[in-house]
Amino acid sequence: MTEVGDALRDKRERDADGDVTVVHLMRHGEVHNPDGILYGRRAGYHLSELGRRMADRVAEHLADRDITHVVASPLERAQETAEPIARSHGLELATDERLIEAANVFEGKTFGVGDGALRKPGNWRHLTNPFRPSWGEPYIDQVVRMMGALAAARDAARGHEAVCVSHQLPIWIVRSFVERRRLWHDPRRRQCTLASLTTFTYHGDTIVSVGYSEPARDLVPAHLLAGAKPVKGKSKAFGA
């Protein structure tokens, strides 16, 4: 039998065995960012005090779950969010580069209509194609790496539960892909609040359901909730 045939046979056998694995894809908590920088993949951005409370809240929420694997993006805000969960389950925190934030050409700048980077005409060329998108990492590339990270977490926790701490855009993109929605979208419509859980349930190697919950919703400022209307003087989280 060929290697491809062997892999397909193994997949069918795993699915037939009926093992159920749950992978929680968590967005990190609030970041200390008083200057409103789109921090993206930049180092040095840590959780705020409120963000640490969010992380602790989710750790409490998951304390009684059958979690056997905790992994995070290499960025500080994700590692700090994952630490209380790993600690409460007596687990060593793993790191997966594939869970990192999406690359963005505006990283390190302030970003908005009429201010920041968009005031410079030289930056407008980055906004020509929202379907790819032209200003950062292609959506399909995010799908590939995030699906790989989810599969790795599933395999590490097979028959149990795993937590992967990542960032808003990659989480929303991989969820959209799994739920067969278009990948280009209005960022204001993402259902991926700070410290939220997007939960993928696997039967064998196949995703059979996707759930969403906000264990720390009462701690999230109203203007940062999914679908919230803009508030004068307030802004969305940057580089989330």
PDB file of C-alpha atoms in Angstrom:
ATOM      1  CA  MET A   1       0.000   0.000   0.000  1.00  0.00           C
ATOM      2  CA  THR A   2       1.249   3.535  -0.742  1.00  0.00           C
ATOM      3  CA  GLU A   3       2.046   6.067   1.992  1.00  0.00           C
ATOM      4  CA  VAL A   4      -1.069   8.023   1.014  1.00  0.00           C
ATOM      5  CA  GLY A   5      -3.155   4.854   1.204  1.00  0.00           C
ATOM      6  CA  ASP A   6      -1.703   4.027   4.619  1.00  0.00           C
ATOM      7  CA  ALA A   7      -2.520   7.524   5.882  1.00  0.00           C
ATOM      8  CA  LEU A   8      -6.116   7.304   4.648  1.00  0.00           C
ATOM      9  CA  ARG A   9      -6.549   3.881   6.234  1.00  0.00           C
ATOM     10  CA  ASP A  10      -5.154   5.147   9.556  1.00  0.00           C
ATOM     11  CA  LYS A  11      -7.518   8.143   9.444  1.00  0.00           C
ATOM     12  CA  ARG A  12     -10.547   5.907   8.807  1.00  0.00           C
ATOM     13  CA  GLU A  13      -9.545   3.670  11.693  1.00  0.00           C
ATOM     14  CA  ARG A  14      -9.177   6.630  14.070  1.00  0.00           C
ATOM     15  CA  ASP A  15     -12.556   8.025  13.039  1.00  0.00           C
ATOM     16  CA  ALA A  16     -14.139   4.588  13.448  1.00  0.00           C
ATOM     17  CA  ASP A  17     -12.668   4.258  16.934  1.00  0.00           C
ATOM     18  CA  GLY A  18     -14.738   7.284  17.864  1.00  0.00           C
ATOM     19  CA  ASP A  19     -12.273   9.064  20.135  1.00  0.00           C
ATOM     20  CA  VAL A  20     -13.539  12.547  20.961  1.00  0.00           C
ATOM     21  CA  THR A  21     -11.001  15.330  21.391  1.00  0.00           C
ATOM     22  CA  VAL A  22     -11.787  18.937  22.249  1.00  0.00           C
ATOM     23  CA  VAL A  23      -9.455  21.790  21.295  1.00  0.00           C
ATOM     24  CA  HIS A  24     -10.179  25.225  22.784  1.00  0.00           C
ATOM     25  CA  LEU A  25      -8.670  28.033  20.704  1.00  0.00           C
ATOM     26  CA  MET A  26      -8.387  30.964  23.098  1.00  0.00           C
ATOM     27  CA  ARG A  27      -7.717  34.613  22.377  1.00  0.00           C
ATOM     28  CA  HIS A  28      -5.321  36.263  24.844  1.00  0.00           C
ATOM     29  CA  GLY A  29      -6.425  38.846  27.416  1.00  0.00           C
ATOM     30  CA  GLU A  30      -6.182  42.637  27.262  1.00  0.00           C
ATOM     31  CA  VAL A  31      -2.738  44.064  26.494  1.00  0.00           C
ATOM     32  CA  HIS A  32      -1.097  47.117  28.063  1.00  0.00           C
ATOM     33  CA  ASN A  33      -0.888  49.448  25.050  1.00  0.00           C
ATOM     34  CA  PRO A  34      -1.499  53.061  26.103  1.00  0.00           C
ATOM     35  CA  ASP A  35      -0.198  54.498  22.817  1.00  0.00           C
ATOM     36  CA  GLY A  36      -2.604  52.524  20.633  1.00  0.00           C
ATOM     37  CA  ILE A  37       0.141  50.906  18.554  1.00  0.00           C
ATOM     38  CA  LEU A  38      -0.736  48.098  16.164  1.00  0.00           C
ATOM     39  CA  TYR A  39       1.749  45.802  17.880  1.00  0.00           C
ATOM     40  CA  GLY A  40       1.259  42.695  15.736  1.00  0.00           C
ATOM     41  CA  ARG A  41       4.206  40.343  16.171  1.00  0.00           C
ATOM     42  CA  ARG A  42       6.362  42.831  18.073  1.00  0.00           C
ATOM     43  CA  ALA A  43       7.934  41.685  21.309  1.00  0.00           C
ATOM     44  CA  GLY A  44       7.483  43.541  24.578  1.00  0.00           C
ATOM     45  CA  TYR A  45       3.699  43.802  24.738  1.00  0.00           C
ATOM     46  CA  HIS A  46       2.407  42.202  27.930  1.00  0.00           C
ATOM     47  CA  LEU A  47      -0.989  41.693  29.496  1.00  0.00           C
ATOM     48  CA  SER A  48      -2.454  44.591  31.424  1.00  0.00           C
ATOM     49  CA  GLU A  49      -3.671  44.031  34.968  1.00  0.00           C
ATOM     50  CA  LEU A  50      -7.155  43.534  33.533  1.00  0.00           C
ATOM     51  CA  GLY A  51      -5.740  41.080  31.007  1.00  0.00           C
ATOM     52  CA  ARG A  52      -4.238  39.012  33.814  1.00  0.00           C
ATOM     53  CA  ARG A  53      -7.609  38.936  35.545  1.00  0.00           C
ATOM     54  CA  MET A  54      -9.137  37.669  32.300  1.00  0.00           C
ATOM     55  CA  ALA A  55      -6.523  34.911  32.081  1.00  0.00           C
ATOM     56  CA  ASP A  56      -7.187  33.873  35.673  1.00  0.00           C
ATOM     57  CA  ARG A  57     -10.935  33.870  35.051  1.00  0.00           C
ATOM     58  CA  VAL A  58     -10.612  31.494  32.101  1.00  0.00           C
ATOM     59  CA  ALA A  59      -8.251  29.260  34.090  1.00  0.00           C
ATOM     60  CA  GLU A  60     -10.936  29.014  36.786  1.00  0.00           C
ATOM     61  CA  HIS A  61     -13.579  28.298  34.134  1.00  0.00           C
ATOM     62  CA  LEU A  62     -11.501  25.419  32.737  1.00  0.00           C
ATOM     63  CA  ALA A  63     -10.250  24.064  36.067  1.00  0.00           C
ATOM     64  CA  ASP A  64     -12.503  21.005  36.052  1.00  0.00           C
ATOM     65  CA  ARG A  65     -12.071  20.183  32.364  1.00  0.00           C
ATOM     66  CA  ASP A  66     -10.061  17.204  31.140  1.00  0.00           C
ATOM     67  CA  ILE A  67      -7.202  19.318  29.776  1.00  0.00           C
ATOM     68  CA  THR A  68      -3.965  17.449  29.088  1.00  0.00           C
ATOM     69  CA  HIS A  69      -2.172  19.870  26.757  1.00  0.00           C
ATOM     70  CA  VAL A  70      -1.724  23.670  26.830  1.00  0.00           C
ATOM     71  CA  VAL A  71       0.123  25.487  24.047  1.00  0.00           C
ATOM     72  CA  ALA A  72       0.501  29.146  23.086  1.00  0.00           C
ATOM     73  CA  SER A  73       1.793  31.529  20.471  1.00  0.00           C
ATOM     74  CA  PRO A  74       5.371  32.636  21.251  1.00  0.00           C
ATOM     75  CA  LEU A  75       4.271  36.244  21.875  1.00  0.00           C
ATOM     76  CA  GLU A  76       4.310  37.393  25.502  1.00  0.00           C
ATOM     77  CA  ARG A  77       0.610  38.205  25.739  1.00  0.00           C
ATOM     78  CA  ALA A  78      -0.334  34.692  24.642  1.00  0.00           C
ATOM     79  CA  GLN A  79       2.197  32.999  26.909  1.00  0.00           C
ATOM     80  CA  GLU A  80       1.000  35.044  29.900  1.00  0.00           C
ATOM     81  CA  THR A  81      -2.627  34.166  29.142  1.00  0.00           C
ATOM     82  CA  ALA A  82      -1.855  30.443  28.910  1.00  0.00           C
ATOM     83  CA  GLU A  83       0.274  30.205  32.054  1.00  0.00           C
ATOM     84  CA  PRO A  84      -2.579  30.126  34.642  1.00  0.00           C
ATOM     85  CA  ILE A  85      -4.350  27.387  32.657  1.00  0.00           C
ATOM     86  CA  ALA A  86      -1.232  25.229  32.395  1.00  0.00           C
ATOM     87  CA  ARG A  87      -0.443  25.783  36.078  1.00  0.00           C
ATOM     88  CA  SER A  88      -3.932  24.837  37.273  1.00  0.00           C
ATOM     89  CA  HIS A  89      -3.658  21.510  35.435  1.00  0.00           C
ATOM     90  CA  GLY A  90      -0.057  20.813  36.438  1.00  0.00           C
ATOM     91  CA  LEU A  91       1.106  20.960  32.823  1.00  0.00           C
ATOM     92  CA  GLU A  92       4.188  22.343  31.125  1.00  0.00           C
ATOM     93  CA  LEU A  93       3.291  25.153  28.727  1.00  0.00           C
ATOM     94  CA  ALA A  94       4.225  24.351  25.132  1.00  0.00           C
ATOM     95  CA  THR A  95       4.847  26.861  22.335  1.00  0.00           C
ATOM     96  CA  ASP A  96       3.754  26.595  18.697  1.00  0.00           C
ATOM     97  CA  GLU A  97       4.987  29.245  16.239  1.00  0.00           C
ATOM     98  CA  ARG A  98       1.969  28.531  14.023  1.00  0.00           C
ATOM     99  CA  LEU A  99      -0.326  30.170  16.592  1.00  0.00           C
ATOM    100  CA  ILE A 100       1.353  33.569  16.174  1.00  0.00           C
ATOM    101  CA  GLU A 101      -0.445  36.775  15.178  1.00  0.00           C
ATOM    102  CA  ALA A 102      -0.900  37.510  11.464  1.00  0.00           C
ATOM    103  CA  ALA A 103       1.857  39.551   9.831  1.00  0.00           C
ATOM    104  CA  ASN A 104       0.853  43.148   8.991  1.00  0.00           C
ATOM    105  CA  VAL A 105       2.740  45.918   7.143  1.00  0.00           C
ATOM    106  CA  PHE A 106       1.318  48.512   9.564  1.00  0.00           C
ATOM    107  CA  GLU A 107       2.871  46.812  12.588  1.00  0.00           C
ATOM    108  CA  GLY A 108       4.503  49.308  14.955  1.00  0.00           C
ATOM    109  CA  LYS A 109       2.337  52.203  13.743  1.00  0.00           C
ATOM    110  CA  THR A 110      -0.876  53.795  14.891  1.00  0.00           C
ATOM    111  CA  PHE A 111      -3.659  52.896  12.510  1.00  0.00           C
ATOM    112  CA  GLY A 112      -6.965  54.523  11.688  1.00  0.00           C
ATOM    113  CA  VAL A 113      -8.930  56.524   9.177  1.00  0.00           C
ATOM    114  CA  GLY A 114      -7.707  60.142   9.172  1.00  0.00           C
ATOM    115  CA  ASP A 115      -4.833  59.514  11.559  1.00  0.00           C
ATOM    116  CA  GLY A 116      -1.732  57.425  12.014  1.00  0.00           C
ATOM    117  CA  ALA A 117      -0.394  55.397   9.089  1.00  0.00           C
ATOM    118  CA  LEU A 118      -3.374  56.095   6.831  1.00  0.00           C
ATOM    119  CA  ARG A 119      -2.535  59.805   6.666  1.00  0.00           C
ATOM    120  CA  LYS A 120       0.420  58.959   4.417  1.00  0.00           C
ATOM    121  CA  PRO A 121      -0.551  58.370   0.758  1.00  0.00           C
ATOM    122  CA  GLY A 122       2.434  56.033   0.403  1.00  0.00           C
ATOM    123  CA  ASN A 123       0.639  53.516   2.622  1.00  0.00           C
ATOM    124  CA  TRP A 124      -2.573  53.456   0.582  1.00  0.00           C
ATOM    125  CA  ARG A 125      -1.120  50.923  -1.863  1.00  0.00           C
ATOM    126  CA  HIS A 126      -1.310  48.343   0.917  1.00  0.00           C
ATOM    127  CA  LEU A 127      -5.106  48.653   0.962  1.00  0.00           C
ATOM    128  CA  THR A 128      -5.788  47.706  -2.668  1.00  0.00           C
ATOM    129  CA  ASN A 129      -6.910  44.114  -2.154  1.00  0.00           C
ATOM    130  CA  PRO A 130      -9.012  43.274   0.925  1.00  0.00           C
ATOM    131  CA  PHE A 131      -9.624  39.744  -0.349  1.00  0.00           C
ATOM    132  CA  ARG A 132      -6.012  38.550   0.012  1.00  0.00           C
ATOM    133  CA  PRO A 133      -5.393  40.876   2.021  1.00  0.00           C
ATOM    134  CA  SER A 134      -2.774  43.178   0.472  1.00  0.00           C
ATOM    135  CA  TRP A 135      -1.674  44.648   3.833  1.00  0.00           C
ATOM    136  CA  GLY A 136      -0.552  41.445   5.473  1.00  0.00           C
ATOM    137  CA  GLU A 137      -0.310  37.675   5.643  1.00  0.00           C
ATOM    138  CA  PRO A 138      -2.669  36.011   3.123  1.00  0.00           C
ATOM    139  CA  TYR A 139      -5.763  34.532   4.722  1.00  0.00           C
ATOM    140  CA  ILE A 140      -5.141  31.130   3.161  1.00  0.00           C
ATOM    141  CA  ASP A 141      -1.644  31.019   4.708  1.00  0.00           C
ATOM    142  CA  GLN A 142      -3.225  31.654   8.101  1.00  0.00           C
ATOM    143  CA  VAL A 143      -5.668  28.807   7.498  1.00  0.00           C
ATOM    144  CA  VAL A 144      -2.862  26.375   6.656  1.00  0.00           C
ATOM    145  CA  ARG A 145      -0.743  27.119   9.714  1.00  0.00           C
ATOM    146  CA  MET A 146      -3.677  27.323  12.124  1.00  0.00           C
ATOM    147  CA  MET A 147      -5.177  24.039  10.912  1.00  0.00           C
ATOM    148  CA  GLY A 148      -1.749  22.495  11.435  1.00  0.00           C
ATOM    149  CA  ALA A 149      -1.550  23.874  14.983  1.00  0.00           C
ATOM    150  CA  LEU A 150      -5.054  22.590  15.784  1.00  0.00           C
ATOM    151  CA  ALA A 151      -4.205  19.134  14.447  1.00  0.00           C
ATOM    152  CA  ALA A 152      -1.008  19.031  16.511  1.00  0.00           C
ATOM    153  CA  ALA A 153      -2.928  19.978  19.673  1.00  0.00           C
ATOM    154  CA  ARG A 154      -5.595  17.373  18.873  1.00  0.00           C
ATOM    155  CA  ASP A 155      -2.947  14.680  18.528  1.00  0.00           C
ATOM    156  CA  ALA A 156      -1.215  15.749  21.755  1.00  0.00           C
ATOM    157  CA  ALA A 157      -4.492  15.538  23.705  1.00  0.00           C
ATOM    158  CA  ARG A 158      -6.260  12.768  21.798  1.00  0.00           C
ATOM    159  CA  GLY A 159      -9.303  11.590  23.734  1.00  0.00           C
ATOM    160  CA  HIS A 160      -9.003  14.571  26.117  1.00  0.00           C
ATOM    161  CA  GLU A 161      -8.933  18.374  25.803  1.00  0.00           C
ATOM    162  CA  ALA A 162      -6.322  20.943  24.745  1.00  0.00           C
ATOM    163  CA  VAL A 163      -6.063  24.721  24.995  1.00  0.00           C
ATOM    164  CA  CYS A 164      -4.269  26.773  22.311  1.00  0.00           C
ATOM    165  CA  VAL A 165      -3.781  30.495  23.016  1.00  0.00           C
ATOM    166  CA  SER A 166      -3.569  32.623  19.897  1.00  0.00           C
ATOM    167  CA  HIS A 167      -4.755  35.940  18.432  1.00  0.00           C
ATOM    168  CA  GLN A 168      -7.994  37.368  17.096  1.00  0.00           C
ATOM    169  CA  LEU A 169      -7.456  37.364  13.337  1.00  0.00           C
ATOM    170  CA  PRO A 170      -5.949  33.856  12.967  1.00  0.00           C
ATOM    171  CA  ILE A 171      -8.658  32.443  15.243  1.00  0.00           C
ATOM    172  CA  TRP A 172     -11.443  34.083  13.260  1.00  0.00           C
ATOM    173  CA  ILE A 173      -9.959  33.060   9.920  1.00  0.00           C
ATOM    174  CA  VAL A 174      -9.595  29.377  10.823  1.00  0.00           C
ATOM    175  CA  ARG A 175     -13.107  29.328  12.298  1.00  0.00           C
ATOM    176  CA  SER A 176     -14.469  30.922   9.128  1.00  0.00           C
ATOM    177  CA  PHE A 177     -12.701  28.303   7.044  1.00  0.00           C
ATOM    178  CA  VAL A 178     -14.058  25.404   9.113  1.00  0.00           C
ATOM    179  CA  GLU A 179     -17.571  26.866   9.002  1.00  0.00           C
ATOM    180  CA  ARG A 180     -17.240  27.424   5.245  1.00  0.00           C
ATOM    181  CA  ARG A 181     -17.591  31.182   5.286  1.00  0.00           C
ATOM    182  CA  ARG A 182     -15.655  33.559   3.059  1.00  0.00           C
ATOM    183  CA  LEU A 183     -12.321  34.580   4.563  1.00  0.00           C
ATOM    184  CA  TRP A 184     -12.488  38.302   3.765  1.00  0.00           C
ATOM    185  CA  HIS A 185     -14.734  40.101   6.247  1.00  0.00           C
ATOM    186  CA  ASP A 186     -15.536  43.225   8.247  1.00  0.00           C
ATOM    187  CA  PRO A 187     -13.162  43.184  11.267  1.00  0.00           C
ATOM    188  CA  ARG A 188     -15.897  44.759  13.400  1.00  0.00           C
ATOM    189  CA  ARG A 189     -17.988  41.610  12.947  1.00  0.00           C
ATOM    190  CA  ARG A 190     -15.476  39.098  14.296  1.00  0.00           C
ATOM    191  CA  GLN A 191     -16.936  37.002  17.104  1.00  0.00           C
ATOM    192  CA  CYS A 192     -13.680  36.680  19.008  1.00  0.00           C
ATOM    193  CA  THR A 193     -13.692  38.813  22.142  1.00  0.00           C
ATOM    194  CA  LEU A 194     -10.688  39.091  24.449  1.00  0.00           C
ATOM    195  CA  ALA A 195     -10.138  35.863  26.446  1.00  0.00           C
ATOM    196  CA  SER A 196     -12.863  34.071  24.485  1.00  0.00           C
ATOM    197  CA  LEU A 197     -12.873  30.366  23.638  1.00  0.00           C
ATOM    198  CA  THR A 198     -13.564  29.058  20.133  1.00  0.00           C
ATOM    199  CA  THR A 199     -13.981  25.330  20.692  1.00  0.00           C
ATOM    200  CA  PHE A 200     -13.435  22.638  18.055  1.00  0.00           C
ATOM    201  CA  THR A 201     -14.711  19.129  18.805  1.00  0.00           C
ATOM    202  CA  TYR A 202     -13.096  16.287  16.869  1.00  0.00           C
ATOM    203  CA  HIS A 203     -14.435  12.802  16.265  1.00  0.00           C
ATOM    204  CA  GLY A 204     -11.261  10.979  15.347  1.00  0.00           C
ATOM    205  CA  ASP A 205      -9.497  13.407  13.005  1.00  0.00           C
ATOM    206  CA  THR A 206     -12.665  15.141  11.824  1.00  0.00           C
ATOM    207  CA  ILE A 207     -14.066  18.390  13.238  1.00  0.00           C
ATOM    208  CA  VAL A 208     -17.735  17.740  13.995  1.00  0.00           C
ATOM    209  CA  SER A 209     -18.706  20.975  15.760  1.00  0.00           C
ATOM    210  CA  VAL A 210     -17.513  24.472  16.599  1.00  0.00           C
ATOM    211  CA  GLY A 211     -18.596  26.347  19.728  1.00  0.00           C
ATOM    212  CA  TYR A 212     -17.940  29.788  21.161  1.00  0.00           C
ATOM    213  CA  SER A 213     -17.986  31.139  24.721  1.00  0.00           C
ATOM    214  CA  GLU A 214     -16.821  34.180  26.685  1.00  0.00           C
ATOM    215  CA  PRO A 215     -15.937  33.145  30.256  1.00  0.00           C
ATOM    216  CA  ALA A 216     -14.551  36.621  31.031  1.00  0.00           C
ATOM    217  CA  ARG A 217     -17.224  38.647  29.224  1.00  0.00           C
ATOM    218  CA  ASP A 218     -18.067  40.751  32.271  1.00  0.00           C
ATOM    219  CA  LEU A 219     -14.438  41.922  32.421  1.00  0.00           C
ATOM    220  CA  VAL A 220     -14.261  43.009  28.774  1.00  0.00           C
ATOM    221  CA  PRO A 221     -14.842  46.762  28.160  1.00  0.00           C
ATOM    222  CA  ALA A 222     -18.096  47.235  26.242  1.00  0.00           C
ATOM    223  CA  HIS A 223     -16.412  48.894  23.253  1.00  0.00           C
ATOM    224  CA  LEU A 224     -14.231  45.801  22.740  1.00  0.00           C
ATOM    225  CA  LEU A 225     -17.073  43.290  22.524  1.00  0.00           C
ATOM    226  CA  ALA A 226     -17.876  41.743  19.144  1.00  0.00           C
ATOM    227  CA  GLY A 227     -20.080  44.019  17.045  1.00  0.00           C
ATOM    228  CA  ALA A 228     -19.798  46.965  19.456  1.00  0.00           C
ATOM    229  CA  LYS A 229     -20.366  50.409  17.982  1.00  0.00           C
ATOM    230  CA  PRO A 230     -17.387  52.800  18.009  1.00  0.00           C
ATOM    231  CA  VAL A 231     -17.209  55.091  21.044  1.00  0.00           C
ATOM    232  CA  LYS A 232     -15.568  58.502  20.797  1.00  0.00           C
ATOM    233  CA  GLY A 233     -12.199  58.440  22.536  1.00  0.00           C
ATOM    234  CA  LYS A 234     -12.123  54.661  22.596  1.00  0.00           C
ATOM    235  CA  SER A 235     -10.577  52.211  20.142  1.00  0.00           C
ATOM    236  CA  LYS A 236     -10.421  48.533  19.431  1.00  0.00           C
ATOM    237  CA  ALA A 237      -7.479  46.455  20.655  1.00  0.00           C
ATOM    238  CA  PHE A 238      -4.543  46.786  18.285  1.00  0.00           C
ATOM    239  CA  GLY A 239      -2.599  43.841  16.899  1.00  0.00           C
ATOM    240  CA  ALA A 240      -4.847  41.544  18.873  1.00  0.00           C
TER     241      ALA A 240
END
